[in-house]
């Protein structure tokens, strides 16, 4: 990588060294942050996989239960019973501390389960279906909350990785090349000044001898 186009002076050399040190320290800190974020992201991804398996299992039991209820109760009566069922759900965005960072998360408050229809019209299959789908809903809400954090973490990992790459492949190499360039120019100037001074002294000595 080419060096920066700046004047090869001692003051610029000091500034370049300072900038290089800051870039190296920043790179180390960002690399540590990236490793922590990736580790936390992997844990969240594993949790998502577990919840997705639980969701699949609960789905496999809930929908057959619904089908049994429709067979026993009948679709028309089931529709009438469903019209009396109404629940209120609350969704809120909240700050979640994850890997030392505050990330926007999702907080879902589920209502308590209640039998909304008359016990006279109740069937065991109806109660079983309500219970199954409430459990299914709990898993869905937990999965949604975890996935929200997982997406935020993944985005933060990408952002951090871009900054690490920029420092590693652009900022640090450019500063190193500039440092080497300025040092070489200054050393060459010092050598030229030394030889010039030596030559002048030699000429002065020769003139005095005459």
mmCIF file with all atom_site columns, C-alpha atoms in Angstrom:
data_model
loop_
_atom_site.group_PDB
_atom_site.id
_atom_site.type_symbol
_atom_site.label_atom_id
_atom_site.label_alt_id
_atom_site.label_comp_id
_atom_site.label_asym_id
_atom_site.label_entity_id
_atom_site.label_seq_id
_atom_site.pdbx_PDB_ins_code
_atom_site.Cartn_x
_atom_site.Cartn_y
_atom_site.Cartn_z
_atom_site.occupancy
_atom_site.B_iso_or_equiv
_atom_site.pdbx_formal_charge
_atom_site.auth_seq_id
_atom_site.auth_comp_id
_atom_site.auth_asym_id
_atom_site.auth_atom_id
_atom_site.pdbx_PDB_model_num
ATOM 1   C CA . UNK A 1 1   ? 0.000   0.000   0.000  1.00 0.00 ? 1   UNK A CA 1
ATOM 2   C CA . UNK A 1 2   ? 1.277   3.480   -0.890 1.00 0.00 ? 2   UNK A CA 1
ATOM 3   C CA . UNK A 1 3   ? 2.180   5.928   1.846  1.00 0.00 ? 3   UNK A CA 1
ATOM 4   C CA . UNK A 1 4   ? 0.184   9.059   2.548  1.00 0.00 ? 4   UNK A CA 1
ATOM 5   C CA . UNK A 1 5   ? 1.048   12.177  0.596  1.00 0.00 ? 5   UNK A CA 1
ATOM 6   C CA . UNK A 1 6   ? 2.375   14.316  3.449  1.00 0.00 ? 6   UNK A CA 1
ATOM 7   C CA . UNK A 1 7   ? 5.573   16.250  3.996  1.00 0.00 ? 7   UNK A CA 1
ATOM 8   C CA . UNK A 1 8   ? 8.368   14.057  5.461  1.00 0.00 ? 8   UNK A CA 1
ATOM 9   C CA . UNK A 1 9   ? 9.013   16.134  8.573  1.00 0.00 ? 9   UNK A CA 1
ATOM 10  C CA . UNK A 1 10  ? 9.718   15.210  12.186 1.00 0.00 ? 10  UNK A CA 1
ATOM 11  C CA . UNK A 1 11  ? 6.414   16.672  13.347 1.00 0.00 ? 11  UNK A CA 1
ATOM 12  C CA . UNK A 1 12  ? 4.518   14.589  10.771 1.00 0.00 ? 12  UNK A CA 1
ATOM 13  C CA . UNK A 1 13  ? 6.511   11.532  11.846 1.00 0.00 ? 13  UNK A CA 1
ATOM 14  C CA . UNK A 1 14  ? 5.385   12.048  15.451 1.00 0.00 ? 14  UNK A CA 1
ATOM 15  C CA . UNK A 1 15  ? 1.774   12.511  14.325 1.00 0.00 ? 15  UNK A CA 1
ATOM 16  C CA . UNK A 1 16  ? 1.958   9.374   12.152 1.00 0.00 ? 16  UNK A CA 1
ATOM 17  C CA . UNK A 1 17  ? 3.398   7.306   15.020 1.00 0.00 ? 17  UNK A CA 1
ATOM 18  C CA . UNK A 1 18  ? 0.671   8.548   17.340 1.00 0.00 ? 18  UNK A CA 1
ATOM 19  C CA . UNK A 1 19  ? -2.008  7.781   14.759 1.00 0.00 ? 19  UNK A CA 1
ATOM 20  C CA . UNK A 1 20  ? -0.515  4.320   14.179 1.00 0.00 ? 20  UNK A CA 1
ATOM 21  C CA . UNK A 1 21  ? -0.493  3.541   17.915 1.00 0.00 ? 21  UNK A CA 1
ATOM 22  C CA . UNK A 1 22  ? -4.118  4.629   18.240 1.00 0.00 ? 22  UNK A CA 1
ATOM 23  C CA . UNK A 1 23  ? -5.077  2.515   15.220 1.00 0.00 ? 23  UNK A CA 1
ATOM 24  C CA . UNK A 1 24  ? -3.289  -0.553  16.637 1.00 0.00 ? 24  UNK A CA 1
ATOM 25  C CA . UNK A 1 25  ? -4.959  -0.131  20.035 1.00 0.00 ? 25  UNK A CA 1
ATOM 26  C CA . UNK A 1 26  ? -8.318  0.371   18.349 1.00 0.00 ? 26  UNK A CA 1
ATOM 27  C CA . UNK A 1 27  ? -7.770  -2.730  16.254 1.00 0.00 ? 27  UNK A CA 1
ATOM 28  C CA . UNK A 1 28  ? -7.057  -4.849  19.349 1.00 0.00 ? 28  UNK A CA 1
ATOM 29  C CA . UNK A 1 29  ? -10.124 -3.519  21.158 1.00 0.00 ? 29  UNK A CA 1
ATOM 30  C CA . UNK A 1 30  ? -12.388 -4.040  18.142 1.00 0.00 ? 30  UNK A CA 1
ATOM 31  C CA . UNK A 1 31  ? -11.014 -7.535  17.626 1.00 0.00 ? 31  UNK A CA 1
ATOM 32  C CA . UNK A 1 32  ? -11.819 -8.382  21.255 1.00 0.00 ? 32  UNK A CA 1
ATOM 33  C CA . UNK A 1 33  ? -15.279 -6.889  20.843 1.00 0.00 ? 33  UNK A CA 1
ATOM 34  C CA . UNK A 1 34  ? -15.829 -8.884  17.661 1.00 0.00 ? 34  UNK A CA 1
ATOM 35  C CA . UNK A 1 35  ? -14.842 -12.150 19.380 1.00 0.00 ? 35  UNK A CA 1
ATOM 36  C CA . UNK A 1 36  ? -17.211 -11.448 22.285 1.00 0.00 ? 36  UNK A CA 1
ATOM 37  C CA . UNK A 1 37  ? -20.047 -10.577 19.911 1.00 0.00 ? 37  UNK A CA 1
ATOM 38  C CA . UNK A 1 38  ? -19.479 -13.683 17.782 1.00 0.00 ? 38  UNK A CA 1
ATOM 39  C CA . UNK A 1 39  ? -19.414 -15.880 20.887 1.00 0.00 ? 39  UNK A CA 1
ATOM 40  C CA . UNK A 1 40  ? -22.668 -14.359 22.153 1.00 0.00 ? 40  UNK A CA 1
ATOM 41  C CA . UNK A 1 41  ? -24.197 -14.611 18.679 1.00 0.00 ? 41  UNK A CA 1
ATOM 42  C CA . UNK A 1 42  ? -23.376 -18.327 18.519 1.00 0.00 ? 42  UNK A CA 1
ATOM 43  C CA . UNK A 1 43  ? -25.096 -18.850 21.885 1.00 0.00 ? 43  UNK A CA 1
ATOM 44  C CA . UNK A 1 44  ? -28.189 -17.034 20.659 1.00 0.00 ? 44  UNK A CA 1
ATOM 45  C CA . UNK A 1 45  ? -28.204 -19.031 17.420 1.00 0.00 ? 45  UNK A CA 1
ATOM 46  C CA . UNK A 1 46  ? -28.100 -22.271 19.432 1.00 0.00 ? 46  UNK A CA 1
ATOM 47  C CA . UNK A 1 47  ? -30.989 -21.020 21.563 1.00 0.00 ? 47  UNK A CA 1
ATOM 48  C CA . UNK A 1 48  ? -32.944 -20.192 18.408 1.00 0.00 ? 48  UNK A CA 1
ATOM 49  C CA . UNK A 1 49  ? -32.360 -23.746 17.144 1.00 0.00 ? 49  UNK A CA 1
ATOM 50  C CA . UNK A 1 50  ? -33.622 -25.198 20.431 1.00 0.00 ? 50  UNK A CA 1
ATOM 51  C CA . UNK A 1 51  ? -36.731 -23.006 20.389 1.00 0.00 ? 51  UNK A CA 1
ATOM 52  C CA . UNK A 1 52  ? -37.392 -23.857 16.740 1.00 0.00 ? 52  UNK A CA 1
ATOM 53  C CA . UNK A 1 53  ? -37.247 -27.573 17.593 1.00 0.00 ? 53  UNK A CA 1
ATOM 54  C CA . UNK A 1 54  ? -39.631 -26.967 20.506 1.00 0.00 ? 54  UNK A CA 1
ATOM 55  C CA . UNK A 1 55  ? -41.899 -25.041 18.160 1.00 0.00 ? 55  UNK A CA 1
ATOM 56  C CA . UNK A 1 56  ? -41.929 -27.909 15.661 1.00 0.00 ? 56  UNK A CA 1
ATOM 57  C CA . UNK A 1 57  ? -42.778 -30.417 18.405 1.00 0.00 ? 57  UNK A CA 1
ATOM 58  C CA . UNK A 1 58  ? -45.555 -28.247 19.812 1.00 0.00 ? 58  UNK A CA 1
ATOM 59  C CA . UNK A 1 59  ? -46.948 -27.636 16.323 1.00 0.00 ? 59  UNK A CA 1
ATOM 60  C CA . UNK A 1 60  ? -47.012 -31.370 15.694 1.00 0.00 ? 60  UNK A CA 1
ATOM 61  C CA . UNK A 1 61  ? -49.187 -31.841 18.780 1.00 0.00 ? 61  UNK A CA 1
ATOM 62  C CA . UNK A 1 62  ? -51.306 -28.663 18.602 1.00 0.00 ? 62  UNK A CA 1
ATOM 63  C CA . UNK A 1 63  ? -52.704 -28.953 15.074 1.00 0.00 ? 63  UNK A CA 1
ATOM 64  C CA . UNK A 1 64  ? -53.784 -32.605 15.357 1.00 0.00 ? 64  UNK A CA 1
ATOM 65  C CA . UNK A 1 65  ? -55.500 -31.564 18.601 1.00 0.00 ? 65  UNK A CA 1
ATOM 66  C CA . UNK A 1 66  ? -57.336 -28.837 16.681 1.00 0.00 ? 66  UNK A CA 1
ATOM 67  C CA . UNK A 1 67  ? -58.411 -31.342 14.047 1.00 0.00 ? 67  UNK A CA 1
ATOM 68  C CA . UNK A 1 68  ? -59.790 -33.698 16.723 1.00 0.00 ? 68  UNK A CA 1
ATOM 69  C CA . UNK A 1 69  ? -61.742 -30.821 18.253 1.00 0.00 ? 69  UNK A CA 1
ATOM 70  C CA . UNK A 1 70  ? -63.275 -29.929 14.874 1.00 0.00 ? 70  UNK A CA 1
ATOM 71  C CA . UNK A 1 71  ? -64.326 -33.536 14.368 1.00 0.00 ? 71  UNK A CA 1
ATOM 72  C CA . UNK A 1 72  ? -65.933 -33.760 17.813 1.00 0.00 ? 72  UNK A CA 1
ATOM 73  C CA . UNK A 1 73  ? -67.441 -30.272 18.070 1.00 0.00 ? 73  UNK A CA 1
ATOM 74  C CA . UNK A 1 74  ? -68.005 -29.498 14.414 1.00 0.00 ? 74  UNK A CA 1
ATOM 75  C CA . UNK A 1 75  ? -66.644 -26.565 12.463 1.00 0.00 ? 75  UNK A CA 1
ATOM 76  C CA . UNK A 1 76  ? -69.773 -24.409 12.849 1.00 0.00 ? 76  UNK A CA 1
ATOM 77  C CA . UNK A 1 77  ? -69.915 -24.733 16.640 1.00 0.00 ? 77  UNK A CA 1
ATOM 78  C CA . UNK A 1 78  ? -66.140 -24.255 16.874 1.00 0.00 ? 78  UNK A CA 1
ATOM 79  C CA . UNK A 1 79  ? -66.491 -20.980 14.954 1.00 0.00 ? 79  UNK A CA 1
ATOM 80  C CA . UNK A 1 80  ? -69.193 -19.788 17.362 1.00 0.00 ? 80  UNK A CA 1
ATOM 81  C CA . UNK A 1 81  ? -67.057 -20.683 20.365 1.00 0.00 ? 81  UNK A CA 1
ATOM 82  C CA . UNK A 1 82  ? -64.070 -18.888 18.819 1.00 0.00 ? 82  UNK A CA 1
ATOM 83  C CA . UNK A 1 83  ? -66.097 -15.676 18.421 1.00 0.00 ? 83  UNK A CA 1
ATOM 84  C CA . UNK A 1 84  ? -66.257 -15.391 22.203 1.00 0.00 ? 84  UNK A CA 1
ATOM 85  C CA . UNK A 1 85  ? -62.489 -15.722 22.568 1.00 0.00 ? 85  UNK A CA 1
ATOM 86  C CA . UNK A 1 86  ? -60.537 -12.464 22.677 1.00 0.00 ? 86  UNK A CA 1
ATOM 87  C CA . UNK A 1 87  ? -57.135 -11.832 24.243 1.00 0.00 ? 87  UNK A CA 1
ATOM 88  C CA . UNK A 1 88  ? -55.035 -8.699  24.549 1.00 0.00 ? 88  UNK A CA 1
ATOM 89  C CA . UNK A 1 89  ? -51.310 -8.862  23.854 1.00 0.00 ? 89  UNK A CA 1
ATOM 90  C CA . UNK A 1 90  ? -48.800 -6.173  24.693 1.00 0.00 ? 90  UNK A CA 1
ATOM 91  C CA . UNK A 1 91  ? -45.656 -5.627  22.610 1.00 0.00 ? 91  UNK A CA 1
ATOM 92  C CA . UNK A 1 92  ? -42.929 -3.297  23.872 1.00 0.00 ? 92  UNK A CA 1
ATOM 93  C CA . UNK A 1 93  ? -39.434 -2.505  22.748 1.00 0.00 ? 93  UNK A CA 1
ATOM 94  C CA . UNK A 1 94  ? -36.917 -2.742  25.575 1.00 0.00 ? 94  UNK A CA 1
ATOM 95  C CA . UNK A 1 95  ? -33.185 -2.353  26.054 1.00 0.00 ? 95  UNK A CA 1
ATOM 96  C CA . UNK A 1 96  ? -31.373 -5.660  26.458 1.00 0.00 ? 96  UNK A CA 1
ATOM 97  C CA . UNK A 1 97  ? -27.797 -5.839  27.752 1.00 0.00 ? 97  UNK A CA 1
ATOM 98  C CA . UNK A 1 98  ? -25.956 -8.397  25.638 1.00 0.00 ? 98  UNK A CA 1
ATOM 99  C CA . UNK A 1 99  ? -22.173 -8.830  25.346 1.00 0.00 ? 99  UNK A CA 1
ATOM 100 C CA . UNK A 1 100 ? -21.770 -5.607  27.308 1.00 0.00 ? 100 UNK A CA 1
ATOM 101 C CA . UNK A 1 101 ? -23.913 -3.685  24.843 1.00 0.00 ? 101 UNK A CA 1
ATOM 102 C CA . UNK A 1 102 ? -27.399 -2.226  25.080 1.00 0.00 ? 102 UNK A CA 1
ATOM 103 C CA . UNK A 1 103 ? -29.443 -3.546  22.172 1.00 0.00 ? 103 UNK A CA 1
ATOM 104 C CA . UNK A 1 104 ? -33.105 -2.895  21.360 1.00 0.00 ? 104 UNK A CA 1
ATOM 105 C CA . UNK A 1 105 ? -35.111 -6.025  22.098 1.00 0.00 ? 105 UNK A CA 1
ATOM 106 C CA . UNK A 1 106 ? -38.718 -7.140  22.101 1.00 0.00 ? 106 UNK A CA 1
ATOM 107 C CA . UNK A 1 107 ? -40.845 -7.687  25.201 1.00 0.00 ? 107 UNK A CA 1
ATOM 108 C CA . UNK A 1 108 ? -44.118 -9.555  24.683 1.00 0.00 ? 108 UNK A CA 1
ATOM 109 C CA . UNK A 1 109 ? -46.605 -9.880  27.520 1.00 0.00 ? 109 UNK A CA 1
ATOM 110 C CA . UNK A 1 110 ? -49.057 -12.726 27.115 1.00 0.00 ? 110 UNK A CA 1
ATOM 111 C CA . UNK A 1 111 ? -52.471 -12.725 28.784 1.00 0.00 ? 111 UNK A CA 1
ATOM 112 C CA . UNK A 1 112 ? -53.352 -15.429 31.283 1.00 0.00 ? 112 UNK A CA 1
ATOM 113 C CA . UNK A 1 113 ? -55.184 -18.392 29.826 1.00 0.00 ? 113 UNK A CA 1
ATOM 114 C CA . UNK A 1 114 ? -58.927 -18.427 30.466 1.00 0.00 ? 114 UNK A CA 1
ATOM 115 C CA . UNK A 1 115 ? -61.826 -20.575 29.293 1.00 0.00 ? 115 UNK A CA 1
ATOM 116 C CA . UNK A 1 116 ? -63.919 -18.003 27.434 1.00 0.00 ? 116 UNK A CA 1
ATOM 117 C CA . UNK A 1 117 ? -66.962 -20.116 26.715 1.00 0.00 ? 117 UNK A CA 1
ATOM 118 C CA . UNK A 1 118 ? -69.716 -21.629 28.845 1.00 0.00 ? 118 UNK A CA 1
ATOM 119 C CA . UNK A 1 119 ? -68.854 -24.910 30.586 1.00 0.00 ? 119 UNK A CA 1
ATOM 120 C CA . UNK A 1 120 ? -72.123 -26.269 29.190 1.00 0.00 ? 120 UNK A CA 1
ATOM 121 C CA . UNK A 1 121 ? -70.762 -25.956 25.665 1.00 0.00 ? 121 UNK A CA 1
ATOM 122 C CA . UNK A 1 122 ? -67.298 -27.049 26.690 1.00 0.00 ? 122 UNK A CA 1
ATOM 123 C CA . UNK A 1 123 ? -65.654 -30.239 25.493 1.00 0.00 ? 123 UNK A CA 1
ATOM 124 C CA . UNK A 1 124 ? -62.433 -31.811 26.702 1.00 0.00 ? 124 UNK A CA 1
ATOM 125 C CA . UNK A 1 125 ? -61.093 -31.417 23.161 1.00 0.00 ? 125 UNK A CA 1
ATOM 126 C CA . UNK A 1 126 ? -61.748 -27.646 23.322 1.00 0.00 ? 126 UNK A CA 1
ATOM 127 C CA . UNK A 1 127 ? -59.875 -27.268 26.600 1.00 0.00 ? 127 UNK A CA 1
ATOM 128 C CA . UNK A 1 128 ? -57.004 -29.377 25.307 1.00 0.00 ? 128 UNK A CA 1
ATOM 129 C CA . UNK A 1 129 ? -56.797 -27.285 22.123 1.00 0.00 ? 129 UNK A CA 1
ATOM 130 C CA . UNK A 1 130 ? -56.727 -24.005 24.086 1.00 0.00 ? 130 UNK A CA 1
ATOM 131 C CA . UNK A 1 131 ? -53.906 -25.334 26.289 1.00 0.00 ? 131 UNK A CA 1
ATOM 132 C CA . UNK A 1 132 ? -51.906 -26.609 23.313 1.00 0.00 ? 132 UNK A CA 1
ATOM 133 C CA . UNK A 1 133 ? -52.137 -23.352 21.401 1.00 0.00 ? 133 UNK A CA 1
ATOM 134 C CA . UNK A 1 134 ? -51.307 -21.259 24.444 1.00 0.00 ? 134 UNK A CA 1
ATOM 135 C CA . UNK A 1 135 ? -48.113 -23.284 24.857 1.00 0.00 ? 135 UNK A CA 1
ATOM 136 C CA . UNK A 1 136 ? -47.462 -22.848 21.146 1.00 0.00 ? 136 UNK A CA 1
ATOM 137 C CA . UNK A 1 137 ? -47.952 -19.094 21.504 1.00 0.00 ? 137 UNK A CA 1
ATOM 138 C CA . UNK A 1 138 ? -45.489 -18.928 24.426 1.00 0.00 ? 138 UNK A CA 1
ATOM 139 C CA . UNK A 1 139 ? -42.785 -20.567 22.339 1.00 0.00 ? 139 UNK A CA 1
ATOM 140 C CA . UNK A 1 140 ? -43.544 -18.267 19.400 1.00 0.00 ? 140 UNK A CA 1
ATOM 141 C CA . UNK A 1 141 ? -43.205 -15.138 21.523 1.00 0.00 ? 141 UNK A CA 1
ATOM 142 C CA . UNK A 1 142 ? -39.993 -16.345 23.174 1.00 0.00 ? 142 UNK A CA 1
ATOM 143 C CA . UNK A 1 143 ? -38.580 -17.260 19.779 1.00 0.00 ? 143 UNK A CA 1
ATOM 144 C CA . UNK A 1 144 ? -39.508 -13.838 18.386 1.00 0.00 ? 144 UNK A CA 1
ATOM 145 C CA . UNK A 1 145 ? -37.763 -12.087 21.295 1.00 0.00 ? 145 UNK A CA 1
ATOM 146 C CA . UNK A 1 146 ? -34.588 -14.177 20.938 1.00 0.00 ? 146 UNK A CA 1
ATOM 147 C CA . UNK A 1 147 ? -34.519 -13.780 17.158 1.00 0.00 ? 147 UNK A CA 1
ATOM 148 C CA . UNK A 1 148 ? -34.800 -10.006 17.527 1.00 0.00 ? 148 UNK A CA 1
ATOM 149 C CA . UNK A 1 149 ? -31.653 -9.933  19.660 1.00 0.00 ? 149 UNK A CA 1
ATOM 150 C CA . UNK A 1 150 ? -29.927 -12.406 17.343 1.00 0.00 ? 150 UNK A CA 1
ATOM 151 C CA . UNK A 1 151 ? -30.560 -10.175 14.318 1.00 0.00 ? 151 UNK A CA 1
ATOM 152 C CA . UNK A 1 152 ? -29.272 -7.138  16.225 1.00 0.00 ? 152 UNK A CA 1
ATOM 153 C CA . UNK A 1 153 ? -26.135 -9.024  17.263 1.00 0.00 ? 153 UNK A CA 1
ATOM 154 C CA . UNK A 1 154 ? -25.513 -10.255 13.725 1.00 0.00 ? 154 UNK A CA 1
ATOM 155 C CA . UNK A 1 155 ? -25.787 -6.698  12.423 1.00 0.00 ? 155 UNK A CA 1
ATOM 156 C CA . UNK A 1 156 ? -23.390 -5.444  15.113 1.00 0.00 ? 156 UNK A CA 1
ATOM 157 C CA . UNK A 1 157 ? -20.927 -8.233  14.254 1.00 0.00 ? 157 UNK A CA 1
ATOM 158 C CA . UNK A 1 158 ? -20.971 -7.142  10.593 1.00 0.00 ? 158 UNK A CA 1
ATOM 159 C CA . UNK A 1 159 ? -20.476 -3.498  11.548 1.00 0.00 ? 159 UNK A CA 1
ATOM 160 C CA . UNK A 1 160 ? -17.582 -4.359  13.863 1.00 0.00 ? 160 UNK A CA 1
ATOM 161 C CA . UNK A 1 161 ? -16.023 -6.662  11.258 1.00 0.00 ? 161 UNK A CA 1
ATOM 162 C CA . UNK A 1 162 ? -16.090 -3.854  8.686  1.00 0.00 ? 162 UNK A CA 1
ATOM 163 C CA . UNK A 1 163 ? -14.273 -1.552  11.102 1.00 0.00 ? 163 UNK A CA 1
ATOM 164 C CA . UNK A 1 164 ? -11.711 -4.270  11.913 1.00 0.00 ? 164 UNK A CA 1
ATOM 165 C CA . UNK A 1 165 ? -11.109 -4.861  8.212  1.00 0.00 ? 165 UNK A CA 1
ATOM 166 C CA . UNK A 1 166 ? -10.745 -1.145  7.534  1.00 0.00 ? 166 UNK A CA 1
ATOM 167 C CA . UNK A 1 167 ? -8.112  -0.786  10.252 1.00 0.00 ? 167 UNK A CA 1
ATOM 168 C CA . UNK A 1 168 ? -6.294  -3.988  9.319  1.00 0.00 ? 168 UNK A CA 1
ATOM 169 C CA . UNK A 1 169 ? -6.248  -3.560  5.550  1.00 0.00 ? 169 UNK A CA 1
ATOM 170 C CA . UNK A 1 170 ? -6.235  0.215   5.066  1.00 0.00 ? 170 UNK A CA 1
ATOM 171 C CA . UNK A 1 171 ? -5.575  2.483   8.052  1.00 0.00 ? 171 UNK A CA 1
ATOM 172 C CA . UNK A 1 172 ? -2.752  0.543   9.751  1.00 0.00 ? 172 UNK A CA 1
ATOM 173 C CA . UNK A 1 173 ? -0.829  -0.404  6.558  1.00 0.00 ? 173 UNK A CA 1
ATOM 174 C CA . UNK A 1 174 ? -1.059  3.185   5.267  1.00 0.00 ? 174 UNK A CA 1
ATOM 175 C CA . UNK A 1 175 ? 0.225   4.576   8.576  1.00 0.00 ? 175 UNK A CA 1
ATOM 176 C CA . UNK A 1 176 ? 3.045   2.001   8.664  1.00 0.00 ? 176 UNK A CA 1
ATOM 177 C CA . UNK A 1 177 ? 4.084   2.813   5.099  1.00 0.00 ? 177 UNK A CA 1
ATOM 178 C CA . UNK A 1 178 ? 3.974   6.542   5.852  1.00 0.00 ? 178 UNK A CA 1
ATOM 179 C CA . UNK A 1 179 ? 6.089   6.035   8.985  1.00 0.00 ? 179 UNK A CA 1
ATOM 180 C CA . UNK A 1 180 ? 8.696   4.037   7.050  1.00 0.00 ? 180 UNK A CA 1
ATOM 181 C CA . UNK A 1 181 ? 8.707   6.611   4.233  1.00 0.00 ? 181 UNK A CA 1
ATOM 182 C CA . UNK A 1 182 ? 9.207   9.592   6.545  1.00 0.00 ? 182 UNK A CA 1
ATOM 183 C CA . UNK A 1 183 ? 11.892  7.795   8.573  1.00 0.00 ? 183 UNK A CA 1
ATOM 184 C CA . UNK A 1 184 ? 13.820  6.861   5.427  1.00 0.00 ? 184 UNK A CA 1
ATOM 185 C CA . UNK A 1 185 ? 13.658  10.424  4.077  1.00 0.00 ? 185 UNK A CA 1
ATOM 186 C CA . UNK A 1 186 ? 14.762  11.894  7.419  1.00 0.00 ? 186 UNK A CA 1
ATOM 187 C CA . UNK A 1 187 ? 17.611  9.380   7.708  1.00 0.00 ? 187 UNK A CA 1
ATOM 188 C CA . UNK A 1 188 ? 18.754  10.219  4.206  1.00 0.00 ? 188 UNK A CA 1
ATOM 189 C CA . UNK A 1 189 ? 18.653  13.912  5.048  1.00 0.00 ? 189 UNK A CA 1
ATOM 190 C CA . UNK A 1 190 ? 20.703  13.298  8.189  1.00 0.00 ? 190 UNK A CA 1
ATOM 191 C CA . UNK A 1 191 ? 23.294  11.345  6.202  1.00 0.00 ? 191 UNK A CA 1
ATOM 192 C CA . UNK A 1 192 ? 23.471  14.083  3.587  1.00 0.00 ? 192 UNK A CA 1
ATOM 193 C CA . UNK A 1 193 ? 23.828  16.723  6.320  1.00 0.00 ? 193 UNK A CA 1
ATOM 194 C CA . UNK A 1 194 ? 26.551  14.660  8.034  1.00 0.00 ? 194 UNK A CA 1
ATOM 195 C CA . UNK A 1 195 ? 28.542  14.191  4.829  1.00 0.00 ? 195 UNK A CA 1
ATOM 196 C CA . UNK A 1 196 ? 28.098  17.849  3.908  1.00 0.00 ? 196 UNK A CA 1
ATOM 197 C CA . UNK A 1 197 ? 29.270  18.944  7.341  1.00 0.00 ? 197 UNK A CA 1
ATOM 198 C CA . UNK A 1 198 ? 32.235  16.599  7.151  1.00 0.00 ? 198 UNK A CA 1
ATOM 199 C CA . UNK A 1 199 ? 33.127  17.855  3.696  1.00 0.00 ? 199 UNK A CA 1
ATOM 200 C CA . UNK A 1 200 ? 32.918  21.481  4.823  1.00 0.00 ? 200 UNK A CA 1
ATOM 201 C CA . UNK A 1 201 ? 35.158  20.764  7.810  1.00 0.00 ? 201 UNK A CA 1
ATOM 202 C CA . UNK A 1 202 ? 37.684  19.054  5.566  1.00 0.00 ? 202 UNK A CA 1
ATOM 203 C CA . UNK A 1 203 ? 37.719  22.016  3.183  1.00 0.00 ? 203 UNK A CA 1
ATOM 204 C CA . UNK A 1 204 ? 38.060  24.398  6.124  1.00 0.00 ? 204 UNK A CA 1
ATOM 205 C CA . UNK A 1 205 ? 40.998  22.445  7.480  1.00 0.00 ? 205 UNK A CA 1
ATOM 206 C CA . UNK A 1 206 ? 42.695  22.447  4.077  1.00 0.00 ? 206 UNK A CA 1
ATOM 207 C CA . UNK A 1 207 ? 42.210  26.205  3.745  1.00 0.00 ? 207 UNK A CA 1
ATOM 208 C CA . UNK A 1 208 ? 43.688  26.789  7.226  1.00 0.00 ? 208 UNK A CA 1
ATOM 209 C CA . UNK A 1 209 ? 46.739  24.679  6.368  1.00 0.00 ? 209 UNK A CA 1
ATOM 210 C CA . UNK A 1 210 ? 47.568  26.919  3.442  1.00 0.00 ? 210 UNK A CA 1
#
